[in-house]
Amino acid sequence: ANHIQELLKTKKQHFYYYMKTDAFALRHIGPRETDLQHMLQTIGVESIEQLVYETLPDDIRLKAPLNLDPAMTEYEFANHIQELLKTKKQHFYYYMKTDAFALRHIGPRETDLQHMLQTIGVESIEQLVYETLPDDIRLKAPLNLDPAMTEYEFANHIQELGKKNKVFKSYIGLGYHPTIVPAPIQRNIFENPGWYTAYTPYQAEIAQGRLEAILNFQTTVIELTGMEIANASLLDEGTAAAEAMALLFDVRTRDQKKNNTNKFFVSEEILPQTLSILQTRSTPVGIELVVGNHETFDFSNEFFGAILQYPGKYGQVNDYSTFVAKAKENEIKVAFAADILSLAALTSPGEMGAAVVVGTSQRFGVPMGYGGPHAAFFATKEEYKRSMPGRIIGVSIDVNGNRALRMALGTREQHIKREKATSNICTAQVLLAVMAGMYAVYHGPKGLQYIANKVHASAVTAAEALNKLGVYQTNTAYFDTILVKADAQKVKAVAEKNEVNFFYPDAESISISFNETTSIADINQIIAIFAEALGKETFTVSELSEASQLPTSLERTSAFLTHDVFNNHHSESQLMRYIKKLERKDLSLNHSMISLGSCTMKLNAASEMLPLSMPNWNSIHPFAPVEQAEGYITMLKKLEQQLNVITGFAGTTLQPNSGAQGEYAGLMAIRAYHMSRNDGHRNVCLIPSSAHGTNPASAAMAGMKIIVTKTTPEGNIDVEDLREKAIEHKDDLSCLMVTYPSTHGVFESSIIEITKLIHDNGGLVYMDGANMNAQVGLTNPATIGADVCHLNLHKTFAIPHGGGGPGVGPICVNEKLVPFLPTNPILKVGGEQAITAISSAPYGSALVCLISYGYITMMGGEGLKSATEHAILNANYMKTRFEGHYPILYTGECGRAAHEMILDCRSFKENGIEVGDIAKRLMDYGFHAPTVSFPVAGTLMIEPTESEDLAELDRFCDALISIRKEIEAATADDKNNVLKNAPHTLAMLTADTWDFPYSRETAAYPLEYIADNKFWPSVRRVDDAYGDRNLVCSCAPIEAYMEN
């Protein structure tokens, strides 16, 4: 006790002072150490030993402790079991063997088809397809893909392929680190369809669980960075840094904008992949990057901003306080790219005066996965909130005044600001942000400090040991990464022989990044590797050093994560129940269909998802030597080939890690193509007025001039207006962005004429692949005349939406654009004239590409075509059922919808009912609303996908038809009706009083099927305006903000 007190006086607390996060017993046993005194006093004893003495007869007490091996940590046990499994001849996983995976994926049964076809009024699916697609774009041959595997065959195939990946100990760093995924988070979130099949929480009343989980993530980021506001996550650290640059450019002072101040300083300490993305993003919008040493920066008034790496790419920790102060004097705003774990030990960037802080939360319990997906973070000042990219979760109230969460500041969305948006970010990384936030909840502040201190102690111990071998460490201060001088070639040979990866900046330097999985045994292995490389005798260490290599001025003194949520869930039972409590508040695909138009919420099959948990897939560093990732390279190249066949194109890059990133990548490839032909002046992008808001936002980011073309009353592109504008701009026409089938859910018969018109006037055609689920196997982008398209693997190809991410947005291109596919500064990928990086990792979010690979491999060509046909079948069946109840806004020439339809709800205003009222009332029927007011205000866009069976389609149709009858009963003067009061909560239904002019049964059980599987919204209708006026985006209690 005295010893600990003395340590505390020096403020150099031994890392064991903090919660020992790797002790499994602390997770299993409920009472915390701080609870014991109270509990013992209550019982009336002084110690647990006294209690046991008074409980058990003394003559039966054991005289010696249990003779068992020392306790393993959870991480050690996981590795131990993996090693045992390697000795087994038999596969561990078995799946039900089915002859056709497509029969599991596609909803309607064979016995349902006749009824559905009769309802639609056709004799066959072939007739329906004929009446839906223009005949001149139909494929003449089946997709040339391998025969479909069964689920069992795929399970064996992916395990065999995974064995070709070599999982070495990774000390590469550069923003990616081995981490321990807490088992309750892996099992209850990462592997749980209740979390991964949810959609972006636009309907807040049935998304309070994940909204709270994201709020926890935002709070973690705000408090660790020392900033005022944070968003719900971004795609990766590199793109987050680019967004920081764009924000600082947007918030320049009036004089800076007037003088066109356009220089942005980038520290030479920045991660190489981040620099490459900054180069990609800066040039088209007129920002000039200046890379250099922050110590010699001159703070010229030609600069509007700067970005610093904290700690630096090879581990150097710098005190940037003086730099930031001088920058502020010269109206230069500074962004930090920070390591999130280091902020548990280091002074926060906010305390140094940062304007923006970005980084990745990957090392907070998210697997490396060969590059992603991971949740980046973005934190800034309150004054910049209107320019901040991505989603923000805020605290508001419901109509009863109770606390309720929602997505705040919706006017920042691209479909409102369009080309004036400062960012095209649409998808976040919600599932991964939820995992990272829950990691902070599970470990709490002391647990994070313990992990950070242990990581730092590992680095110090290794540096001290290597110094004894004559290997000198060059960083003057460091957190987790040391830079040593030695013959890199010799060390690399010995390291790889021992299945260890370091990073080698040059022939005489070796960078070694430590992480939370590093043990004493690992450090001794590192010592032995260097000893062998140097021809010296090795030695071992037995304990971690207690020395610190952090500057005293940068040791963190400010508190963080003080809210109850970070201090009450440290046992596994507590965390498991908390996660379940949140999950119960959310409606996901495991409850009912989610018919969001343009979002393709199809089945995410378990057999596609299972490989993501396998260590030989999720434990590979993206910059590991390529020969160690043979399984990944084989899978990714095969997926690229599959997508080439499906789209009819010649090349694919999987690097873009969202649909919007795919749009941007496609436009940048077009830009590079024109520049290669000395046509750099071609910068006009034609975009139909019905396009998704990310289209003009992406075009603006690519430095293009946007010309909007008209849409006809039937919802089609106005070909004559397009012709007029294409001819007018033929000398500077870059491209057309077109969605096909259209955003209105129709296959436009003039598409071949449209694409030819653009080509005839010197432009290229970019096809937005948002609606690709209506094309696969029936037509393709190449056939309609496109030159490039992006695909949403999180829509058409079965990657789950994760509550708002991850997403993957690869682009597929024809031969003329193949040379311009993007590269990576560390691992060369892409074309011969490659553009610089689009995303941080060479293959983007490679881990989840396994899902799309599995989907295509198990569906096969025939299965994929059948899926498309059934998507069209389901949409037209629903359309037919809705006719007579709701006006259908747009149809094709034969009166058919493609894979989605738009219901016109604008006339219901005569009854006092808005489309939002219908969306909220659907919750009482157990359904998530379709897409509201896009692409036409006052409408619902419905896309059922092929995965929904007839019974589920009928339940949804019955619900909307029942709501239509409720609309008819409403009047404009009556605000106290079942639609305006929706949704109805359990608290309302069980209250002693019921002051509504309709029954409780009408409110909660309007149709018979609901009683069998009732879903209760956890709050009443959320007040959006209140939330924006009183913006709170962290866990602080709302009362703290009421005065403002």
Coordinates of C-alpha atoms in Angstrom, one line a residue, residues 341-855:
L341 CA -5.0 4.8 -28.3
S342 CA -2.1 7.2 -27.7
L343 CA -4.6 9.9 -26.6
A344 CA -5.2 7.9 -23.4
A345 CA -1.6 8.7 -22.5
L346 CA -0.8 11.9 -24.4
T347 CA -2.1 15.5 -24.2
S348 CA -5.1 15.8 -26.5
P349 CA -4.9 17.8 -29.8
G350 CA -7.8 20.0 -28.6
E351 CA -5.7 21.1 -25.6
M352 CA -3.0 22.2 -28.1
G353 CA -5.5 24.3 -30.1
A354 CA -6.4 21.9 -33.0
A355 CA -9.2 22.9 -35.4
V356 CA -9.9 19.4 -36.6
V357 CA -8.7 16.0 -35.3
V358 CA -9.0 12.8 -37.5
G359 CA -7.8 9.3 -37.3
T360 CA -8.9 5.6 -37.2
S361 CA -10.5 3.7 -34.4
Q362 CA -9.4 0.4 -35.8
R363 CA -7.2 -0.5 -32.8
F364 CA -10.3 -0.2 -30.6
G365 CA -11.3 -3.8 -31.1
V366 CA -11.8 -3.9 -34.9
P367 CA -9.8 -6.5 -36.9
M368 CA -7.3 -5.3 -39.5
G369 CA -9.0 -7.3 -42.2
Y370 CA -6.3 -6.6 -44.9
G371 CA -7.3 -2.9 -44.8
G372 CA -10.8 -2.6 -43.6
P373 CA -13.6 -1.8 -43.0
H374 CA -12.7 0.4 -40.0
A375 CA -14.4 3.5 -38.6
A376 CA -12.4 6.7 -39.0
F377 CA -13.2 9.6 -36.6
F378 CA -13.6 13.3 -37.3
A379 CA -13.8 15.9 -34.5
T380 CA -13.8 19.6 -34.7
K381 CA -15.1 22.8 -33.2
E382 CA -18.8 23.7 -32.7
E383 CA -18.4 26.7 -35.0
Y384 CA -17.6 24.4 -38.0
K385 CA -20.5 22.0 -37.5
R386 CA -22.3 23.2 -40.7
S387 CA -19.3 22.3 -42.8
M388 CA -18.5 19.0 -41.1
P389 CA -18.8 15.9 -43.3
G390 CA -20.8 12.7 -42.6
R391 CA -23.5 12.0 -40.1
I392 CA -23.9 13.6 -36.6
I393 CA -26.0 11.9 -33.9
G394 CA -27.6 14.4 -31.6
V395 CA -29.8 14.4 -28.5
S396 CA -33.3 15.7 -28.8
I397 CA -36.7 15.0 -27.2
D398 CA -39.8 13.3 -28.3
V399 CA -43.3 14.8 -28.3
N400 CA -43.7 13.9 -24.6
G401 CA -40.4 15.7 -23.7
N402 CA -38.5 12.5 -23.1
R403 CA -34.8 12.2 -24.2
A404 CA -34.6 10.8 -27.8
L405 CA -31.7 10.6 -30.2
R406 CA -31.6 11.4 -33.9
M407 CA -29.4 12.2 -36.9
A408 CA -28.9 16.0 -36.5
L409 CA -28.4 18.8 -39.0
G410 CA -30.1 17.0 -41.9
T411 CA -29.8 20.1 -44.2
R412 CA -26.1 19.2 -44.6
E413 CA -27.2 16.1 -46.7
Q414 CA -26.0 16.0 -50.3
H415 CA -29.5 15.6 -51.8
I416 CA -30.3 19.1 -50.4
K417 CA -27.0 20.9 -51.0
R418 CA -26.0 18.8 -54.1
E419 CA -23.1 20.5 -55.9
K420 CA -22.7 23.0 -53.0
A421 CA -22.0 20.2 -50.5
T422 CA -18.5 20.3 -49.1
S423 CA -18.4 16.5 -49.1
N424 CA -19.9 13.6 -51.0
I425 CA -19.9 11.3 -47.9
C426 CA -23.1 9.3 -47.7
T427 CA -22.0 6.0 -46.1
A428 CA -20.3 6.0 -42.7
Q429 CA -18.8 3.0 -40.9
V430 CA -21.5 2.6 -38.3
L431 CA -21.1 -1.1 -37.5
L432 CA -17.3 -0.6 -36.9
A433 CA -18.0 2.6 -34.9
V434 CA -20.4 0.8 -32.7
M435 CA -17.7 -1.9 -32.1
A436 CA -15.1 0.8 -31.3
G437 CA -17.5 2.7 -29.0
M438 CA -18.4 -0.5 -27.2
Y439 CA -14.7 -1.3 -26.8
A440 CA -14.4 2.0 -24.8
V441 CA -17.6 1.2 -22.9
Y442 CA -16.2 -2.3 -21.9
H443 CA -12.7 -1.1 -20.9
G444 CA -13.6 2.3 -19.5
P445 CA -11.0 5.0 -18.9
K446 CA -8.8 3.0 -16.6
G447 CA -8.9 0.0 -19.0
L448 CA -7.8 2.2 -21.9
Q449 CA -5.0 3.7 -19.8
Y450 CA -3.9 0.2 -18.8
I451 CA -3.8 -0.8 -22.5
A452 CA -2.0 2.4 -23.6
N453 CA 0.5 2.1 -20.7
K454 CA 1.2 -1.5 -21.5
V455 CA 1.7 -0.8 -25.2
H456 CA 4.1 2.0 -24.3
A457 CA 5.9 -0.2 -21.8
S458 CA 6.4 -2.9 -24.5
A459 CA 8.0 -0.3 -26.8
V460 CA 10.3 1.0 -24.1
T461 CA 11.3 -2.5 -23.0
A462 CA 12.1 -3.5 -26.6
A463 CA 14.1 -0.3 -27.2
E464 CA 16.1 -0.8 -24.1
A465 CA 16.9 -4.4 -24.9
L466 CA 17.9 -3.6 -28.5
N467 CA 20.1 -0.9 -27.3
K468 CA 22.0 -3.5 -25.3
L469 CA 22.6 -5.3 -28.6
G470 CA 24.0 -2.1 -30.1
V471 CA 20.8 -1.3 -32.1
Y472 CA 20.0 2.3 -31.5
Q473 CA 16.5 3.8 -31.3
T474 CA 16.4 7.3 -33.0
N475 CA 13.0 8.8 -31.8
T476 CA 13.5 11.3 -29.1
A477 CA 10.1 10.6 -27.7
Y478 CA 7.6 7.9 -28.7
F479 CA 4.4 6.1 -27.7
D480 CA 4.1 2.7 -29.4
T481 CA 6.6 2.8 -32.3
I482 CA 10.4 2.8 -32.3
L483 CA 12.7 3.5 -35.2
V484 CA 16.0 1.7 -35.0
K485 CA 19.1 1.6 -37.2
A486 CA 20.2 -1.7 -38.5
D487 CA 20.8 -3.6 -41.8
A488 CA 17.1 -3.9 -43.0
Q489 CA 17.8 -6.7 -45.4
K490 CA 19.4 -8.9 -42.9
V491 CA 16.8 -8.3 -40.2
K492 CA 14.0 -8.8 -42.7
A493 CA 15.3 -12.2 -43.7
V494 CA 15.5 -13.4 -40.1
A495 CA 12.2 -11.8 -39.1
E496 CA 10.2 -13.4 -41.9
K497 CA 11.8 -16.7 -41.2
N498 CA 10.3 -16.3 -37.8
E499 CA 6.9 -15.2 -39.1
V500 CA 7.4 -11.6 -38.0
N501 CA 6.7 -8.4 -40.0
F502 CA 8.4 -5.1 -39.3
F503 CA 8.3 -2.0 -41.6
Y504 CA 11.4 -1.0 -43.4
P505 CA 11.5 2.8 -44.4
D506 CA 14.9 2.4 -46.0
A507 CA 17.9 0.1 -46.2
E508 CA 19.2 1.1 -42.7
S509 CA 16.0 1.8 -40.8
I510 CA 13.4 -0.5 -39.2
S511 CA 10.1 0.7 -37.7
I512 CA 8.5 -1.5 -35.0
S513 CA 5.0 -0.7 -33.8
F514 CA 3.8 -2.4 -30.7
N515 CA 0.1 -3.2 -29.9
E516 CA -2.2 -4.6 -27.2
T517 CA -1.5 -8.2 -28.2
T518 CA 2.3 -7.9 -27.6
S519 CA 3.6 -10.1 -24.8
I520 CA 6.9 -10.5 -23.0
A521 CA 7.5 -13.6 -25.2
D522 CA 6.9 -11.5 -28.3
I523 CA 9.5 -8.9 -27.1
N524 CA 12.0 -11.7 -26.5
Q525 CA 11.4 -13.0 -30.0
I526 CA 12.2 -9.6 -31.4
I527 CA 15.4 -9.5 -29.4
A528 CA 16.3 -12.9 -30.7
I529 CA 15.7 -11.8 -34.3
F530 CA 18.0 -8.9 -34.1
A531 CA 20.6 -10.9 -32.2
E532 CA 20.7 -13.5 -35.0
A533 CA 20.8 -10.8 -37.7
L534 CA 23.7 -9.2 -36.0
G535 CA 25.5 -12.4 -35.2
K536 CA 25.3 -11.8 -31.4
E537 CA 24.1 -13.8 -28.5
T538 CA 20.5 -13.3 -27.5
F539 CA 19.1 -12.7 -24.1
T540 CA 15.6 -12.4 -22.6
V541 CA 13.7 -10.0 -20.5
S542 CA 11.2 -11.1 -17.8
E543 CA 9.2 -8.0 -17.1
L544 CA 8.2 -4.7 -18.8
S545 CA 10.1 -1.6 -18.2
E546 CA 8.5 1.1 -16.0
A547 CA 10.5 3.9 -17.7
S548 CA 8.6 6.5 -19.8
Q549 CA 9.7 7.9 -23.2
L550 CA 6.8 10.4 -23.3
P551 CA 7.7 14.1 -22.8
T552 CA 6.6 15.3 -19.4
S553 CA 4.8 18.2 -21.1
L554 CA 2.7 15.8 -23.1
E555 CA 1.6 13.4 -20.4
R556 CA -2.2 13.4 -20.3
T557 CA -3.6 15.0 -17.1
S558 CA -7.2 15.7 -18.3
A559 CA -10.0 13.3 -17.5
F560 CA -11.9 11.4 -20.1
L561 CA -14.9 9.0 -20.4
T562 CA -16.3 10.0 -17.0
H563 CA -19.9 9.4 -18.1
D564 CA -21.6 6.4 -16.3
V565 CA -21.9 4.4 -19.5
F566 CA -18.1 4.0 -19.6
N567 CA -17.9 3.0 -16.0
N568 CA -20.7 0.5 -15.5
H569 CA -20.3 -2.3 -18.0
H570 CA -16.9 -3.8 -17.3
S571 CA -18.0 -7.4 -16.6
E572 CA -19.1 -9.5 -19.5
S573 CA -22.6 -10.0 -18.0
Q574 CA -23.0 -6.2 -17.8
L575 CA -21.8 -5.6 -21.3
M576 CA -23.9 -8.5 -22.8
R577 CA -27.1 -7.1 -21.2
Y578 CA -26.3 -3.5 -22.3
I579 CA -25.8 -4.6 -25.9
K580 CA -29.0 -6.6 -25.8
K581 CA -30.9 -3.7 -24.3
L582 CA -29.8 -1.5 -27.2
E583 CA -30.5 -4.1 -29.8
R584 CA -34.1 -4.6 -28.7
K585 CA -34.8 -0.9 -29.5
D586 CA -33.9 -1.3 -33.2
L587 CA -35.8 -2.7 -36.1
S588 CA -33.5 -4.7 -38.5
L589 CA -33.9 -7.3 -41.2
N590 CA -34.1 -10.0 -38.6
H591 CA -37.6 -8.6 -37.7
S592 CA -39.2 -7.6 -41.0
M593 CA -38.5 -6.4 -44.5
I594 CA -36.9 -3.0 -45.0
S595 CA -38.2 -1.8 -48.4
L596 CA -36.0 1.3 -48.8
G597 CA -36.0 2.3 -52.5
S598 CA -32.5 2.7 -54.0
C599 CA -31.0 0.9 -51.0
T600 CA -31.6 -2.8 -51.8
M601 CA -31.9 -4.2 -48.4
K602 CA -31.6 -7.9 -49.4
L603 CA -30.6 -10.9 -47.4
N604 CA -27.1 -11.0 -45.9
A605 CA -26.7 -14.8 -45.7
A606 CA -25.0 -16.3 -42.7
S607 CA -22.7 -18.4 -45.0
E608 CA -21.4 -15.2 -46.6
M609 CA -20.8 -13.7 -43.2
L610 CA -19.0 -16.5 -41.4
P611 CA -15.6 -16.1 -43.0
L612 CA -15.2 -12.6 -41.6
S613 CA -14.6 -14.1 -38.1
M614 CA -11.8 -16.4 -39.3
P615 CA -8.4 -15.3 -38.1
N616 CA -6.6 -16.2 -41.4
W617 CA -8.9 -13.6 -43.1
N618 CA -9.4 -10.9 -40.5
S619 CA -5.8 -10.7 -39.1
I620 CA -3.8 -9.7 -42.1
H621 CA -2.1 -6.2 -42.3
P622 CA -2.9 -4.4 -45.6
F623 CA 0.8 -3.7 -46.1
A624 CA 2.0 -7.2 -45.4
P625 CA 4.3 -8.6 -48.1
V626 CA 2.0 -9.7 -50.9
E627 CA 3.2 -13.3 -50.8
Q628 CA 1.8 -13.6 -47.3
A629 CA -1.7 -12.7 -48.6
E630 CA -2.0 -15.2 -51.4
G631 CA -5.5 -16.2 -50.3
Y632 CA -6.7 -12.6 -50.3
I633 CA -5.1 -11.8 -53.7
T634 CA -6.7 -14.9 -55.2
M635 CA -10.1 -14.0 -53.8
L636 CA -9.9 -10.3 -54.7
K637 CA -8.7 -10.9 -58.3
K638 CA -11.5 -13.5 -58.7
L639 CA -14.1 -11.0 -57.5
E640 CA -12.8 -8.4 -59.9
Q641 CA -13.1 -10.9 -62.7
Q642 CA -16.6 -11.8 -61.6
L643 CA -17.6 -8.1 -61.6
N644 CA -16.0 -7.6 -65.0
V645 CA -18.3 -10.4 -66.4
I646 CA -21.4 -9.0 -64.7
T647 CA -20.8 -5.4 -66.0
G648 CA -19.3 -6.3 -69.4
F649 CA -16.2 -4.2 -68.6
A650 CA -12.5 -4.9 -68.9
G651 CA -11.2 -3.8 -65.5
T652 CA -12.2 -3.3 -61.8
T653 CA -10.8 -1.7 -58.7
L654 CA -12.1 -2.6 -55.3
Q655 CA -10.4 0.3 -53.6
P656 CA -13.3 2.7 -53.1
N657 CA -14.8 2.0 -49.7
S658 CA -18.3 3.5 -50.3
G659 CA -20.6 4.2 -53.2
A660 CA -19.8 7.9 -53.1
Q661 CA -16.1 7.1 -53.2
G662 CA -16.8 4.9 -56.3
E663 CA -18.5 7.9 -58.0
Y664 CA -15.5 10.0 -57.2
A665 CA -13.0 7.4 -58.4
G666 CA -14.9 6.9 -61.7
L667 CA -15.0 10.7 -62.4
M668 CA -11.3 11.0 -61.5
A669 CA -10.5 8.1 -64.0
I670 CA -12.5 10.0 -66.6
R671 CA -10.6 13.2 -65.8
A672 CA -7.2 11.4 -66.1
Y673 CA -8.3 9.9 -69.5
H674 CA -9.1 13.4 -70.9
M675 CA -5.8 14.8 -69.5
S676 CA -3.8 11.9 -71.1
R677 CA -5.2 13.1 -74.5
N678 CA -4.4 16.7 -73.8
D679 CA -8.1 17.4 -73.3
G680 CA -7.8 18.6 -69.8
H681 CA -10.2 21.4 -70.6
R682 CA -13.0 18.9 -70.8
N683 CA -14.6 19.5 -67.4
V684 CA -18.4 19.8 -68.0
C685 CA -20.5 17.1 -66.3
L686 CA -24.1 16.7 -67.3
I687 CA -26.3 15.4 -64.5
P688 CA -30.1 14.8 -64.8
S689 CA -32.2 16.6 -62.2
S690 CA -33.4 13.3 -60.7
A691 CA -29.9 12.1 -59.8
H692 CA -28.9 11.2 -56.3
G693 CA -27.3 14.1 -54.4
T694 CA -23.9 12.4 -54.2
N695 CA -23.6 12.7 -58.0
P696 CA -23.2 16.5 -58.2
A697 CA -21.3 16.5 -54.9
S698 CA -18.8 14.0 -56.4
A699 CA -18.5 15.9 -59.6
A700 CA -17.8 19.2 -57.8
M701 CA -15.0 17.4 -55.8
A702 CA -13.6 16.2 -59.1
G703 CA -13.3 19.8 -60.2
M704 CA -16.1 19.6 -62.8
K705 CA -18.6 22.2 -63.9
I706 CA -22.0 20.8 -63.4
I707 CA -24.8 21.3 -65.9
V708 CA -28.2 19.9 -64.8
T709 CA -30.5 18.5 -67.5
K710 CA -34.3 18.3 -67.4
T711 CA -36.6 15.4 -66.7
T712 CA -39.8 14.8 -68.6
P713 CA -43.2 14.6 -66.8
E714 CA -43.0 10.8 -67.2
G715 CA -39.8 10.8 -65.1
N716 CA -37.4 10.1 -67.9
I717 CA -34.3 12.1 -69.0
D718 CA -35.4 14.8 -71.4
V719 CA -33.4 13.7 -74.4
E720 CA -33.9 16.9 -76.4
D721 CA -32.7 19.0 -73.5
L722 CA -29.7 16.7 -73.1
R723 CA -28.9 16.9 -76.8
E724 CA -29.1 20.7 -76.7
K725 CA -26.7 20.9 -73.8
A726 CA -24.3 18.2 -75.1
I727 CA -24.0 20.0 -78.4
E728 CA -23.6 23.4 -76.6
H729 CA -20.7 22.0 -74.5
K730 CA -19.2 19.6 -77.0
D731 CA -15.8 21.3 -76.9
D732 CA -15.5 20.9 -73.1
L733 CA -17.9 18.0 -72.4
S734 CA -16.3 15.6 -69.9
C735 CA -19.1 13.1 -69.1
L736 CA -22.7 12.3 -68.3
M737 CA -23.7 10.8 -65.0
V738 CA -26.7 8.6 -65.4
T739 CA -28.5 6.1 -63.1
Y740 CA -29.9 3.0 -64.8
P741 CA -32.6 2.0 -64.3
S742 CA -33.5 5.5 -63.4
T743 CA -33.8 6.9 -59.9
H744 CA -37.5 6.8 -60.7
G745 CA -37.4 3.0 -61.0
V746 CA -37.8 2.8 -64.8
F747 CA -35.8 1.3 -67.6
E748 CA -35.6 4.2 -70.0
S749 CA -35.9 3.0 -73.6
S750 CA -33.8 5.9 -74.9
I751 CA -30.6 4.9 -73.0
I752 CA -28.7 3.8 -76.1
E753 CA -29.5 7.0 -77.9
I754 CA -28.5 9.0 -74.8
T755 CA -25.0 7.3 -74.4
K756 CA -24.3 7.6 -78.1
L757 CA -25.2 11.3 -78.0
I758 CA -22.6 11.9 -75.3
H759 CA -19.9 9.9 -77.1
D760 CA -20.6 11.8 -80.3
N761 CA -19.8 15.0 -78.5
G762 CA -16.5 13.9 -77.0
G763 CA -17.7 12.8 -73.6
L764 CA -17.7 9.6 -71.6
V765 CA -20.6 8.0 -69.8
Y766 CA -20.5 7.3 -66.0
M767 CA -23.3 5.0 -64.9
D768 CA -24.4 5.1 -61.2
G769 CA -24.8 1.5 -60.1
A770 CA -27.2 2.2 -57.3
N771 CA -29.9 0.3 -59.2
M772 CA -27.7 -2.5 -60.5
N773 CA -30.0 -5.1 -58.7
A774 CA -32.4 -4.7 -61.7
Q775 CA -29.6 -5.4 -64.3
V776 CA -27.5 -8.4 -63.2
G777 CA -27.8 -11.2 -65.8
L778 CA -30.4 -9.3 -67.9
T779 CA -28.3 -6.4 -69.2
N780 CA -25.2 -4.5 -68.1
P781 CA -23.5 -1.1 -68.2
A782 CA -21.3 -1.9 -71.2
T783 CA -24.3 -2.9 -73.2
I784 CA -26.2 0.3 -72.6
G785 CA -23.1 2.3 -73.7
A786 CA -21.5 3.3 -70.4
D787 CA -17.7 3.6 -70.0
V788 CA -17.5 3.3 -66.3
C789 CA -19.8 2.4 -63.4
H790 CA -19.6 2.1 -59.7
L791 CA -21.3 -0.8 -57.9
N792 CA -22.7 -0.8 -54.4
L793 CA -21.5 -4.1 -53.0
H794 CA -23.6 -3.3 -49.9
K795 CA -26.7 -3.2 -52.1
T796 CA -26.6 -5.5 -55.1
F797 CA -23.9 -7.9 -53.8
A798 CA -25.1 -8.6 -50.3
I799 CA -22.7 -6.8 -48.0
P800 CA -24.9 -5.7 -45.0
H801 CA -25.6 -2.0 -44.4
G802 CA -24.5 -2.3 -40.8
G803 CA -26.8 0.5 -39.6
G804 CA -25.0 3.0 -41.9
G805 CA -21.9 1.3 -43.1
P806 CA -19.7 -0.4 -44.1
G807 CA -20.1 0.0 -47.8
V808 CA -17.9 -0.9 -50.8
G809 CA -18.1 1.0 -54.1
P810 CA -15.8 -0.6 -56.7
I811 CA -15.6 0.9 -60.2
C812 CA -15.7 -1.2 -63.3
V813 CA -14.3 0.4 -66.5
N814 CA -13.8 -0.3 -70.2
E815 CA -10.4 -0.8 -71.8
K816 CA -9.7 2.9 -72.4
L817 CA -10.0 3.7 -68.6
V818 CA -8.2 0.6 -67.3
P819 CA -4.8 2.4 -67.3
F820 CA -6.1 5.0 -64.8
L821 CA -7.4 2.8 -62.0
P822 CA -6.0 4.0 -58.6
T823 CA -2.8 2.9 -57.0
N824 CA -1.4 2.9 -53.4
P825 CA 2.0 4.3 -52.3
I826 CA 3.1 1.2 -50.4
L827 CA 1.5 -1.7 -52.4
K828 CA 1.4 -1.0 -56.1
V829 CA -2.1 -1.7 -57.6
G830 CA -4.1 -0.2 -60.4
G831 CA -3.3 0.8 -63.9
E832 CA -0.1 1.8 -65.7
Q833 CA -1.1 5.5 -65.6
A834 CA -2.8 5.1 -62.2
I835 CA -4.3 8.0 -60.4
T836 CA -3.2 8.5 -56.8
A837 CA -5.1 6.7 -54.0
I838 CA -8.8 6.9 -53.4
S839 CA -8.8 5.1 -50.1
S840 CA -6.1 4.3 -47.5
A841 CA -5.8 0.6 -48.2
P842 CA -4.8 -0.9 -51.6
Y843 CA -8.0 -2.9 -51.8
G844 CA -10.2 -0.7 -49.6
S845 CA -12.4 -2.7 -47.2
A846 CA -11.0 -6.1 -48.3
L847 CA -12.5 -8.1 -45.5
V848 CA -16.1 -7.6 -46.5
C849 CA -15.3 -8.3 -50.1
L850 CA -15.5 -11.9 -48.9
I851 CA -19.3 -11.4 -48.6
S852 CA -19.8 -10.4 -52.2
Y853 CA -17.3 -13.1 -53.4
G854 CA -19.4 -15.6 -51.5
Y855 CA -22.7 -14.3 -52.8

